[in-house]
Short mmCIF file of C-alpha atoms in Angstrom, two decimals:
data_model
loop_
_atom_site.label_atom_id
_atom_site.label_comp_id
_atom_site.label_asym_id
_atom_site.label_seq_id
_atom_site.Cartn_x
_atom_site.Cartn_y
_atom_site.Cartn_z
CA MET A 704 -13.58 31.81 48.67
CA GLY A 705 -15.03 35.19 49.25
CA LYS A 706 -15.05 36.69 45.86
CA SER A 707 -16.09 40.26 46.06
CA GLU A 708 -17.06 40.85 42.48
CA VAL A 709 -16.61 38.99 39.34
CA LYS A 710 -15.93 40.93 36.25
CA GLY A 711 -15.38 39.29 33.00
CA THR A 712 -14.32 39.91 29.49
CA VAL A 713 -15.18 38.01 26.46
CA THR A 714 -12.74 38.28 23.67
CA SER A 715 -13.12 36.49 20.48
CA LEU A 716 -10.02 34.82 19.19
CA SER A 717 -10.50 36.40 15.86
CA SER A 718 -10.00 39.82 17.38
CA MET A 719 -6.81 38.77 19.05
CA PHE A 720 -5.48 36.86 16.09
CA PRO A 721 -7.15 38.17 13.03
CA ALA A 722 -7.73 35.48 10.52
CA GLU A 723 -5.88 37.28 7.77
CA GLU A 724 -2.76 37.73 9.78
CA THR A 725 -2.68 34.14 10.84
CA GLN A 726 -3.07 33.11 7.27
CA LYS A 727 -0.29 35.39 6.22
CA ALA A 728 1.87 33.97 8.96
CA ALA A 729 1.01 30.48 7.82
CA LYS A 730 1.99 31.37 4.28
CA MET A 731 5.29 32.81 5.38
CA VAL A 732 6.06 29.71 7.32
CA GLU A 733 5.21 27.62 4.30
CA GLU A 734 7.55 29.62 2.16
CA LYS A 735 10.35 29.15 4.61
CA LEU A 736 9.54 25.48 4.67
CA SER A 737 9.84 25.22 0.92
CA GLU A 738 13.15 27.05 1.02
CA LYS A 739 14.46 24.60 3.53
CA GLN A 740 13.17 21.78 1.38
CA ASN A 741 15.17 23.06 -1.55
CA GLU A 742 18.28 23.27 0.56
CA MET A 743 17.63 19.76 1.72
CA ASN A 744 17.40 18.52 -1.85
CA GLN A 745 20.62 20.22 -2.74
CA LEU A 746 22.40 18.68 0.20
CA LYS A 747 21.10 15.27 -0.73
CA GLU A 748 22.45 15.72 -4.23
CA PHE A 749 25.84 16.56 -2.81
CA ILE A 750 25.76 13.45 -0.69
CA ALA A 751 24.89 11.31 -3.71
CA ASP A 752 27.69 12.83 -5.74
CA ASN A 753 30.08 12.24 -2.91
CA THR A 754 29.26 8.57 -2.64
CA SER A 755 29.57 8.01 -6.39
CA LEU A 756 32.93 9.76 -6.35
CA ILE A 757 34.11 7.51 -3.55
CA ASN A 758 33.26 4.51 -5.69
CA LEU A 759 35.10 5.94 -8.67
CA VAL A 760 38.20 6.76 -6.68
CA GLN A 761 38.27 3.25 -5.35
CA LYS A 762 38.04 1.73 -8.83
CA LEU A 763 40.59 3.85 -10.65
CA PRO A 764 43.80 2.42 -9.18
CA ASP A 765 42.84 -0.99 -10.57
CA GLU A 766 44.44 -0.05 -13.91
CA LEU A 767 47.67 1.67 -14.83
CA HIS A 768 46.08 3.75 -17.56
CA HIS A 769 42.52 4.56 -18.48
CA ASP A 770 41.45 5.65 -21.97
CA ILE A 771 39.38 8.74 -21.66
CA MET A 772 38.24 11.78 -23.59
CA VAL A 773 39.98 14.71 -22.05
CA PRO A 774 37.83 17.84 -22.10
CA PHE A 775 39.33 20.94 -23.57
CA GLY A 776 37.15 23.80 -22.45
CA LYS A 777 33.43 23.24 -22.50
CA ALA A 778 32.92 22.39 -26.14
CA ALA A 779 35.85 20.18 -27.20
CA PHE A 780 37.57 16.92 -26.29
CA PHE A 781 40.89 15.27 -26.82
CA PRO A 782 41.33 11.55 -26.77
CA GLY A 783 43.79 10.72 -24.04
CA LEU A 784 44.82 8.58 -21.10
CA LEU A 785 44.46 8.85 -17.38
CA ILE A 786 47.90 8.28 -15.89
CA HIS A 787 49.27 8.05 -12.36
CA THR A 788 46.05 6.42 -11.39
CA ASN A 789 46.85 6.37 -7.71
CA GLU A 790 47.56 10.06 -7.36
CA PHE A 791 44.70 12.42 -6.69
CA LEU A 792 44.78 16.16 -6.31
CA VAL A 793 42.10 17.18 -3.81
CA LEU A 794 40.90 20.72 -3.25
CA LEU A 795 40.79 21.55 0.44
CA GLY A 796 39.34 25.02 -0.05
CA GLU A 797 40.83 28.49 -0.33
CA SER A 798 42.89 27.40 -3.34
CA TYR A 799 44.75 24.84 -1.25
CA TYR A 800 45.29 21.49 -2.94
CA THR A 801 46.83 18.29 -1.69
CA GLU A 802 48.06 15.20 -3.48
CA ARG A 803 46.77 12.06 -1.95
CA THR A 804 46.56 8.38 -2.71
CA ALA A 805 43.28 6.66 -3.43
CA LYS A 806 42.82 5.44 0.12
CA GLN A 807 43.55 8.81 1.62
CA THR A 808 41.22 10.48 -0.83
CA VAL A 809 38.47 8.09 0.12
CA GLU A 810 38.97 9.02 3.76
CA ILE A 811 38.74 12.69 2.95
CA LEU A 812 35.56 12.14 0.99
CA LYS A 813 34.03 10.08 3.78
CA ARG A 814 34.67 12.85 6.26
CA ARG A 815 33.01 15.30 3.88
CA GLY A 816 30.03 13.00 3.63
CA LYS A 817 29.68 12.91 7.39
CA SER A 818 29.62 16.67 7.68
CA LEU A 819 27.02 16.82 4.92
CA GLU A 820 24.85 14.35 6.74
CA SER A 821 25.05 16.29 9.96
CA LYS A 822 23.92 19.36 8.03
CA VAL A 823 21.01 17.41 6.67
CA ASP A 824 19.98 16.39 10.17
CA ALA A 825 20.11 19.95 11.42
CA LEU A 826 18.02 21.04 8.48
CA LYS A 827 15.49 18.34 9.22
CA ALA A 828 15.11 19.59 12.76
CA VAL A 829 14.56 23.12 11.52
CA MET A 830 11.98 21.91 9.06
CA GLN A 831 10.12 20.05 11.76
CA ASP A 832 9.92 23.18 13.84
CA LEU A 833 8.61 25.08 10.88
CA LYS A 834 6.00 22.44 10.29
CA ALA A 835 4.84 22.64 13.86
CA GLU A 836 4.59 26.39 13.51
CA ALA A 837 2.64 26.05 10.34
CA SER A 838 0.19 23.62 11.86
CA PHE A 839 -0.27 25.91 14.81
CA PHE A 840 -0.99 28.84 12.57
CA ASP A 841 -3.44 26.80 10.58
CA SER A 842 -5.31 25.74 13.65
CA THR A 843 -5.32 29.32 14.89
CA ALA A 844 -6.69 30.53 11.63
CA SER A 845 -9.41 27.95 11.60
CA GLU A 846 -10.33 28.69 15.16
CA ALA A 847 -10.41 32.38 14.57
CA ALA A 848 -12.61 31.78 11.60
CA GLU A 849 -14.93 29.64 13.65
CA GLY A 850 -15.28 32.44 16.11
CA LEU A 851 -13.77 30.83 19.13
CA VAL A 852 -14.09 33.07 22.12
CA GLU A 853 -11.85 33.45 25.09
CA ILE A 854 -13.61 34.27 28.31
CA ARG A 855 -11.90 35.81 31.23
CA GLU A 856 -13.27 36.56 34.63
CA TYR A 857 -11.67 38.66 37.27
CA GLU A 858 -12.15 39.33 40.87
CA GLU A 859 -12.51 42.95 41.58
CA ASP A 860 -9.44 43.47 43.69
CA ASN A 861 -6.93 42.31 41.21
CA SER A 862 -8.93 42.82 38.14
CA THR A 863 -7.11 45.93 36.98
CA LYS A 864 -3.68 44.56 37.45
CA TRP A 865 -4.51 41.14 36.26
CA ALA A 866 -6.43 42.42 33.34
CA SER A 867 -3.52 44.40 32.06
CA GLN A 868 -1.15 41.62 32.72
CA SER A 869 -3.29 38.97 31.33
CA GLY A 870 -3.91 41.15 28.34
CA SER A 871 -0.25 41.66 27.81
CA LEU A 872 0.41 38.08 28.54
CA GLU A 873 -2.12 37.14 25.99
CA LEU A 874 -0.29 39.09 23.41
CA GLU A 875 2.94 37.56 24.32
CA THR A 876 1.92 34.02 24.73
CA PRO A 877 -1.02 33.44 22.51
CA SER A 878 0.15 29.99 22.03
CA VAL A 879 0.02 29.32 25.69
CA ALA A 880 -3.44 30.74 26.04
CA GLU A 881 -4.71 28.95 23.06
CA ALA A 882 -3.12 25.74 23.96
CA ASP A 883 -4.50 26.05 27.40
CA ASN A 884 -7.87 26.89 26.07
CA LYS A 885 -7.87 23.85 24.01
CA MET A 886 -6.29 21.57 26.48
CA GLY A 887 -7.36 20.70 29.96
CA ALA A 888 -10.11 23.06 30.85
CA SER A 889 -10.95 20.92 33.80
CA GLU A 890 -7.39 21.03 35.05
CA ASP A 891 -7.37 24.75 34.68
CA ASP A 892 -10.50 25.01 36.69
CA ASP A 893 -8.92 23.16 39.51
CA TYR A 894 -5.84 25.25 39.39
CA ALA A 895 -7.86 28.38 39.12
CA ARG A 896 -9.78 27.40 42.16
CA ILE A 897 -6.60 26.76 44.03
CA MET A 898 -5.12 29.99 42.90
CA SER A 899 -8.17 31.91 43.95
CA ARG A 900 -8.00 30.25 47.28
CA LEU A 901 -4.38 31.22 47.64
CA GLU A 902 -5.14 34.73 46.67
CA GLU A 903 -7.76 34.99 49.26
CA LEU A 904 -5.40 33.68 51.82
CA GLU A 905 -2.85 36.16 50.74
CA LYS A 906 -5.25 38.97 51.07
CA GLU A 907 -6.20 37.95 54.50
CA GLU A 908 -2.64 37.61 55.50
CA LEU A 909 -1.76 40.91 54.06
CA ALA A 910 -4.61 42.53 55.81
CA ALA A 911 -3.49 41.00 59.04
CA GLU A 912 0.09 41.86 58.47
CA ASP A 913 -0.59 45.37 57.45
CA ASN A 914 -1.85 45.97 60.84
CA GLU A 915 1.24 44.54 62.38
CA GLU A 916 4.16 45.01 60.09
CA ASN A 917 4.40 46.48 56.73
CA LEU A 918 7.60 44.88 55.70
CA GLU A 919 6.20 41.47 55.65
CA ASP A 920 4.42 42.23 52.52
CA GLU A 921 7.65 42.37 50.66
CA ASP A 922 8.24 38.75 50.89
CA GLU A 923 4.69 37.99 50.33
CA ASP A 924 4.71 40.17 47.37
CA ALA A 925 7.74 38.49 45.97
CA ASN A 926 6.22 35.17 46.49
CA ALA A 927 2.84 36.35 45.56
CA VAL A 928 4.18 37.75 42.38
CA GLU A 929 5.55 34.44 41.51
CA SER A 930 2.39 32.77 42.34
CA ASP A 931 0.47 35.47 40.67
CA SER A 932 2.40 35.03 37.54
CA ASN A 933 1.56 31.42 37.66
CA GLU A 934 -1.92 32.35 38.55
CA ASP A 935 -2.05 34.49 35.55
CA GLU A 936 -1.08 31.62 33.45
CA LEU A 937 -3.62 29.49 35.10
CA THR A 938 -6.35 31.97 34.86
CA LYS A 939 -5.56 32.66 31.33
CA ALA A 940 -5.72 29.06 30.60
CA ALA A 941 -8.64 28.32 32.78
CA GLU A 942 -10.59 31.36 31.88
CA GLY A 943 -9.83 32.78 35.27
CA ASP A 944 -12.08 31.88 38.03
CA GLY A 945 -11.55 35.29 39.32
CA ASP A 946 -8.60 34.66 41.43
CA GLU A 947 -6.66 37.09 39.47
CA ASP A 948 -7.51 39.50 42.15
CA GLU A 949 -6.03 42.79 41.63
CA LEU A 950 -2.99 42.98 43.69
CA THR A 951 -3.95 46.20 45.20
CA LYS A 952 -1.45 45.54 47.84
CA PRO A 953 2.13 46.16 46.95
CA ALA A 954 2.87 42.54 47.23
CA PHE A 955 0.46 41.74 44.52
CA HIS A 956 1.68 44.50 42.38
CA ARG A 957 5.14 43.28 42.67
CA LYS A 958 4.06 39.82 42.02
CA LYS A 959 2.55 40.81 38.83
CA ASP A 960 5.51 42.85 37.96
CA GLU A 961 7.73 39.94 38.40
CA GLY A 962 5.68 37.88 36.20
CA TYR A 963 5.31 40.30 33.41
CA SER A 964 7.96 42.22 31.68
CA TYR A 965 5.72 45.09 30.85
CA LEU A 966 5.79 46.41 34.34
CA ASP A 967 8.31 48.20 36.36
CA HIS A 968 11.78 47.00 35.85
CA GLY A 969 12.71 47.89 39.31
CA GLN A 970 9.87 45.94 40.73
CA ARG A 971 10.55 43.06 38.52
CA TYR A 972 14.16 43.06 39.36
CA SER A 973 13.58 43.13 43.02
CA GLU A 974 10.85 40.66 42.74
CA SER A 975 12.85 38.39 40.60
CA GLN A 976 15.60 38.59 43.09
CA SER A 977 13.30 37.86 45.88
CA ARG A 978 11.74 35.14 43.88
CA LYS A 979 15.01 33.52 43.21
CA GLN A 980 15.85 33.66 46.77
CA LEU A 981 12.47 32.43 47.68
CA GLN A 982 12.63 29.50 45.46
CA GLN A 983 16.10 28.60 46.39
CA PHE A 984 15.10 28.85 49.92
CA ASN A 985 12.00 26.95 49.36
CA ASP A 986 14.09 24.08 48.46
CA LYS A 987 16.43 24.56 51.33
CA GLU A 988 14.07 26.16 53.79
CA PRO A 989 16.41 28.73 55.12
CA ILE A 990 13.59 31.10 55.36
CA GLU A 991 15.21 33.41 57.77
CA GLU A 992 18.09 33.96 55.49
CA MET A 993 15.76 34.78 52.75
CA SER A 994 13.94 37.24 54.84
CA ASN A 995 17.19 38.92 55.69
CA LYS A 996 18.16 39.09 52.12
CA TYR A 997 14.86 40.56 51.31
CA LYS A 998 15.54 43.14 53.86
CA HIS A 999 18.73 44.21 52.35
CA GLN A 1000 17.91 43.94 48.74
CA ASP A 1001 14.28 43.92 48.20
CA LEU A 1002 13.57 46.61 50.64
CA THR A 1003 15.71 49.16 49.00
CA ASN A 1004 14.82 48.16 45.51
CA GLN A 1005 11.22 47.76 46.11
CA PHE A 1006 10.82 50.86 48.11
CA ALA A 1007 12.63 52.84 45.54
CA SER A 1008 10.98 51.36 42.55
CA THR A 1009 7.50 50.68 43.63
CA GLY A 1010 6.95 53.17 46.32
CA LEU A 1011 4.45 50.82 47.73
CA THR A 1012 4.27 49.88 51.30
CA GLU A 1013 6.77 47.19 51.75
CA GLU A 1014 6.97 45.19 54.83
CA PRO A 1015 10.19 44.36 56.53
CA VAL A 1016 11.63 41.06 55.79
CA THR A 1017 11.94 40.15 59.37
CA LYS A 1018 8.75 38.35 59.25
CA GLY A 1019 9.38 36.92 55.91
CA GLU A 1020 9.03 33.57 57.42
CA ILE A 1021 5.43 34.07 57.91
CA SER A 1022 4.98 35.22 54.46
CA HIS A 1023 7.19 32.49 53.27
CA GLY A 1024 4.93 29.98 54.75
CA ARG A 1025 2.08 31.31 52.81
CA ILE A 1026 4.00 32.31 49.83
CA ILE A 1027 5.59 28.96 49.56
CA GLN A 1028 2.23 27.53 49.05
CA GLU A 1029 1.85 29.78 46.15
CA ASP A 1030 5.35 29.25 45.06
CA THR A 1031 4.61 25.70 44.46
CA LYS A 1032 2.79 26.79 41.48
CA THR A 1033 5.21 29.51 40.63
CA LEU A 1034 8.27 29.53 38.64
CA SER A 1035 10.44 27.91 41.22
CA PRO A 1036 12.13 25.33 39.09
CA SER A 1037 12.66 27.64 36.25
CA ILE A 1038 13.62 30.58 38.33
CA ASN A 1039 16.06 28.61 40.37
CA ALA A 1040 17.70 27.62 37.22
CA SER A 1041 18.03 31.15 35.96
CA ALA A 1042 21.18 32.97 36.84
CA PRO A 1043 20.66 35.11 39.88
CA PHE A 1044 20.21 38.80 39.32
CA GLU A 1045 20.73 38.59 35.68
CA LYS A 1046 19.00 40.80 33.26
CA LYS A 1047 15.59 41.71 34.32
CA SER A 1048 14.09 41.09 30.99
CA VAL A 1049 15.68 37.73 30.91
CA GLN A 1050 14.32 37.02 34.27
CA THR A 1051 10.91 38.25 33.58
CA SER A 1052 10.69 36.68 30.25
CA LYS A 1053 12.00 33.53 31.69
CA SER A 1054 9.58 33.72 34.48
CA GLU A 1055 6.78 34.30 32.12
CA PHE A 1056 7.82 31.53 29.96
CA ASP A 1057 8.72 29.34 32.81
CA SER A 1058 5.50 29.99 34.54
CA SER A 1059 3.78 28.19 31.80
CA LYS A 1060 6.17 25.33 32.24
CA ALA A 1061 6.46 25.43 35.95
CA PHE A 1062 2.80 25.44 36.10
CA THR A 1063 2.70 21.74 35.99
CA GLY A 1064 6.01 20.93 37.48
CA SER A 1065 6.33 23.10 40.48
CA ILE A 1066 3.19 21.99 42.12
CA VAL A 1067 4.41 18.52 42.62
CA GLU A 1068 7.75 19.58 43.83
CA HIS A 1069 6.80 22.04 46.41
CA THR A 1070 3.99 20.38 48.11
CA GLN A 1071 6.43 18.73 50.42
CA ASN A 1072 8.23 21.96 51.00
CA LEU A 1073 4.97 23.56 51.67
CA ASP A 1074 4.21 21.15 54.38
CA LYS A 1075 7.49 21.70 56.11
CA SER A 1076 7.71 25.38 55.56
CA SER A 1077 4.14 26.11 56.31
CA VAL A 1078 4.36 24.27 59.54
CA GLY A 1079 7.55 25.95 60.55
CA THR A 1080 6.88 29.45 59.47
CA ASN A 1081 3.25 30.14 59.84
CA THR A 1082 2.96 32.10 62.99
CA THR A 1083 1.20 35.36 63.35
CA SER A 1084 -0.25 36.13 60.03
CA LEU A 1085 -1.20 32.62 59.42
CA GLN A 1086 -2.93 32.24 62.68
CA SER A 1087 -6.11 33.42 61.25
CA SER A 1088 -5.69 31.18 58.32
CA GLY A 1089 -3.74 28.53 60.05
CA SER A 1090 -5.66 25.80 58.42
CA GLN A 1091 -5.44 27.40 55.05
CA PRO A 1092 -1.84 26.50 54.24
CA SER A 1093 -2.67 22.94 54.70
CA LYS A 1094 -5.57 23.20 52.38
CA PRO A 1095 -3.60 24.20 49.37
CA VAL A 1096 -1.27 21.40 50.18
CA SER A 1097 -4.04 19.00 50.34
CA ARG A 1098 -5.39 20.36 47.18
CA PHE A 1099 -2.11 19.82 45.53
CA LYS A 1100 -2.09 16.34 46.74
CA MET A 1101 -5.46 15.89 45.33
CA GLN A 1102 -4.26 17.38 42.14
CA ARG A 1103 -1.46 14.96 42.03
CA LYS A 1104 -3.90 12.19 42.29
CA MET B 173 -17.50 56.38 -16.78
CA ASP B 174 -14.53 57.06 -14.63
CA SER B 175 -14.87 53.79 -12.89
CA LEU B 176 -14.91 52.01 -16.22
CA ARG B 177 -11.80 53.83 -17.25
CA HIS B 178 -10.12 52.95 -14.02
CA GLU B 179 -10.97 49.35 -14.62
CA LYS B 180 -9.45 49.47 -18.03
CA ILE B 181 -6.37 51.15 -16.72
CA GLN B 182 -6.04 48.41 -14.19
CA LYS B 183 -6.41 45.80 -16.87
CA PHE B 184 -3.69 47.40 -18.93
CA GLU B 185 -1.38 47.54 -15.96
CA GLU B 186 -2.03 43.94 -15.18
CA PHE B 187 -1.34 43.02 -18.77
CA VAL B 188 1.96 44.78 -18.64
CA ASP B 189 2.97 43.17 -15.41
CA ARG B 190 1.86 39.69 -16.18
CA ARG B 191 2.61 39.29 -19.85
CA LEU B 192 5.07 41.82 -21.09
CA LYS B 193 7.47 41.99 -18.20
CA PRO B 194 7.98 38.23 -17.88
CA ASP B 195 8.45 38.08 -21.62
CA LEU B 196 11.14 40.67 -21.30
CA VAL B 197 12.83 38.72 -18.56
CA HIS B 198 12.79 35.53 -20.61
CA ALA B 199 14.21 37.20 -23.64
CA ILE B 200 17.05 38.71 -21.68
CA ALA B 201 17.85 35.32 -20.09
CA GLU B 202 18.01 33.63 -23.48
CA ARG B 203 20.29 36.29 -24.83
CA ASP B 204 22.61 35.85 -21.87
CA LYS B 205 22.86 32.16 -22.56
CA ILE B 206 23.97 32.85 -26.06
CA PHE B 207 26.52 35.30 -24.77
CA ASP B 208 27.96 32.51 -22.64
CA GLN B 209 28.19 30.15 -25.57
CA GLN B 210 29.88 32.79 -27.60
CA LYS B 211 32.47 33.21 -24.90
CA ILE B 212 33.11 29.46 -24.74
CA PHE B 213 33.80 29.23 -28.41
CA SER B 214 36.02 32.27 -28.48
CA ASP B 215 38.08 30.75 -25.63
CA LEU B 216 38.38 27.51 -27.54
CA ARG B 217 39.55 29.30 -30.58
CA LYS B 218 42.22 31.14 -28.64
CA ASN B 219 43.45 27.89 -27.13
CA ILE B 220 43.70 26.12 -30.45
CA GLU B 221 45.56 29.06 -31.93
CA ASN B 222 47.89 28.87 -28.98
CA LEU B 223 48.54 25.19 -29.52
CA GLU B 224 49.22 25.77 -33.16
CA LYS B 225 51.57 28.61 -32.42
CA ASN B 226 53.65 26.56 -30.00
CA SER B 227 53.39 23.33 -31.99
CA VAL B 228 52.33 21.38 -29.02
CA THR B 229 51.96 17.72 -29.79
CA SER B 230 51.28 16.18 -26.43
CA LEU B 231 49.55 17.61 -23.46
CA ARG B 232 49.36 16.91 -19.76
CA THR B 233 46.28 18.11 -17.97
CA LEU B 234 44.42 17.62 -14.71
CA VAL B 235 40.98 16.17 -15.14
CA ASN B 236 38.23 16.97 -12.68
CA LEU B 237 36.72 13.67 -11.49
CA GLY B 238 33.97 15.52 -9.61
CA SER B 239 33.86 17.59 -6.43
CA GLU B 240 37.21 19.11 -7.35
CA VAL B 241 39.20 15.89 -7.19
CA TYR B 242 41.73 15.95 -10.01
CA MET B 243 43.78 13.29 -11.72
CA GLN B 244 46.57 13.61 -14.21
CA ALA B 245 45.77 12.88 -17.83
CA GLU B 246 48.00 12.71 -20.86
CA VAL B 247 47.06 13.58 -24.38
CA PRO B 248 49.67 11.95 -26.62
CA ASP B 249 48.45 13.37 -29.88
CA THR B 250 46.79 16.75 -30.03
CA GLN B 251 46.29 16.76 -33.75
CA HIS B 252 42.73 15.59 -33.58
CA ILE B 253 40.22 17.45 -31.56
CA PHE B 254 36.55 16.57 -31.10
CA VAL B 255 34.30 19.59 -31.16
CA ASP B 256 30.70 19.73 -30.01
CA VAL B 257 28.55 20.65 -32.99
CA GLY B 258 25.26 20.53 -31.18
CA LEU B 259 22.52 17.90 -30.72
CA GLY B 260 24.97 15.75 -28.77
CA PHE B 261 27.40 15.23 -31.67
CA HIS B 262 31.13 15.71 -31.56
CA VAL B 263 33.09 15.86 -34.79
CA GLU B 264 36.73 15.01 -35.12
CA PHE B 265 38.62 17.95 -36.53
CA THR B 266 42.15 18.86 -37.26
CA TRP B 267 43.28 22.17 -35.95
CA SER B 268 42.60 24.21 -39.04
CA GLU B 269 39.22 22.54 -39.58
CA ALA B 270 38.36 23.23 -35.99
CA LEU B 271 39.23 26.86 -36.35
CA LYS B 272 37.06 27.19 -39.42
CA PHE B 273 34.18 25.55 -37.68
CA ILE B 274 34.53 27.76 -34.68
CA SER B 275 34.46 30.92 -36.73
CA LEU B 276 31.29 29.73 -38.52
CA ARG B 277 29.74 28.94 -35.16
CA GLU B 278 30.58 32.32 -33.81
CA GLU B 279 28.86 34.01 -36.73
CA LYS B 280 25.69 32.04 -36.14
CA LEU B 281 25.73 32.97 -32.49
CA GLU B 282 26.10 36.62 -33.33
CA ARG B 283 23.05 36.49 -35.55
CA GLN B 284 21.07 34.87 -32.77
CA ILE B 285 22.13 37.55 -30.37
CA GLU B 286 20.97 40.20 -32.77
CA GLU B 287 17.57 38.59 -33.05
CA TYR B 288 17.14 38.46 -29.32
CA THR B 289 18.21 42.05 -28.99
CA ARG B 290 15.51 43.09 -31.46
CA LEU B 291 12.92 41.06 -29.59
CA ILE B 292 13.88 42.63 -26.31
CA ALA B 293 13.66 46.08 -27.83
CA SER B 294 10.18 45.45 -29.20
CA ILE B 295 8.93 44.18 -25.85
CA LYS B 296 10.30 47.25 -24.14
CA ALA B 297 8.57 49.43 -26.72
CA GLN B 298 5.27 47.71 -26.10
CA ILE B 299 5.59 48.22 -22.39
CA LYS B 300 6.21 51.89 -22.95
CA LEU B 301 3.21 52.12 -25.25
CA VAL B 302 0.87 50.67 -22.68
CA CYS B 303 2.22 52.93 -19.99
CA GLU B 304 1.70 55.94 -22.20
CA GLY B 305 -1.85 54.87 -22.86
CA ILE B 306 -2.52 54.53 -19.18
CA ARG B 307 -1.09 57.95 -18.56
CA GLU B 308 -3.24 59.46 -21.24
CA LEU B 309 -6.31 57.82 -19.81
CA LEU B 310 -5.56 59.21 -16.43
CA GLN B 311 -4.75 62.73 -17.49
CA ILE B 312 -7.41 63.25 -20.08
CA PRO B 313 -10.36 61.31 -18.80
CA GLU B 314 -12.75 62.99 -21.21
CA GLU B 315 -11.11 61.23 -24.09
CA LYS B 316 -13.05 58.29 -25.38
CA THR B 317 -11.93 54.92 -24.25
CA VAL B 318 -8.96 53.72 -26.18
CA GLU B 319 -9.89 50.15 -26.46
CA GLY B 320 -8.26 49.89 -29.77
CA ARG B 321 -4.92 49.12 -28.22
CA VAL B 322 -3.66 46.04 -29.87
CA PHE B 323 -0.65 44.20 -28.80
#
């Protein structure tokens, strides 16, 4: 793991999430919660009224006439009788009435009760979400008050890119970062180590490939972007071990772009496309097809959008082999699910979001693919790091354990 | 000195916002309630006059059982009507007695409305007074503190 330089930033949580704002957010959520509570009470009242009415309607036909006081306006009564005790006039809405018997009226009322109850359930779900939000905000506020600090370390190469991305990512997914910070730091360390290892491998491959073919980097970039996006997540969570190397190479740039919506749309689009293809292919292992596709699509897009050196897809296989390793951690499951070539923002946002999810899932899935693909595809570029593909695999296996 | 004045001005403003304005809102709400009652009784009076005019003896109505489910009801004899006289009591009246009662009730309600209107007007005047005082304080700071404002 030849880290060139390690830069780091220390950001206190309170600067990212000022205590006041989190408190305000918490208050707003509480207000919404109370509103929903009021609605819930109202709905429950309706349900109670409904059930009592059902009972009444069932009892009335027992007698021919009932002595009642008939209201006359709001302030006067007439003594009178209830007649036609089996005939009910029910309002269906929009000034439409219907005359029904007692049984039929009971059925109508029961159906109304069911719809009310389903509304109550939906409202309960919403309230639960609000409660979770509120608890999160509270914990954030308390942490910010305590002066929790988020530490980030970068490797020099990717530091610029990663820094911006991670910074933007931070803004976008504070919850992820925070959750990660709180949660498995040890897990993050492992992942960070793996990611740094992968990045190093990528660099070496790119360096080797640059000498041979420039187009290869496209695929790598696509894959790398995916992995990088995941890496970003990892590093963010794990307080980056520095594997967020700046993707000086176009591949890395694109990788980052894919992962983060703040960057070039063109890059993202192409990368997302390539990523989709990659992931789909990862599952199927038609690497050559992918490379061809990259040629046609990514090349033009990427060249036009990024202007970076993009390697031909012909040797995408090679890159695939390596990229796949990274892909394991990338957004493969989520990206595969996303509609191909849909909106970029959707893609990117999905990828960003998914990266946090796929972070845990993809690793397990792709290790097997990695084995097959790495064996099949690693040729030239991987010669120098022929053993490396296997290492990430093994690491994944270890991780699984 | 200026800071003291500013403090006082702030206190006056707070007083207005926290005491006087809610009072105003309450008074207006109460007056609206009485308006509603007045309307109810005037409707009742019109109905009774209608019944009398058409010499209606029996009546068929639809009674709301709740949640807009209606049932037919028959009133065989409309001569006696029970009117709500307040405090949960209903008195049995004939038509003419009911009409007399309703007119008396309407007078009482009108008097209540007048009272509330006067109260609302006084509260509004007080609010204006305080605002004027604040303005004076701000424009003519050399003037001695006007702590003598009594509400």
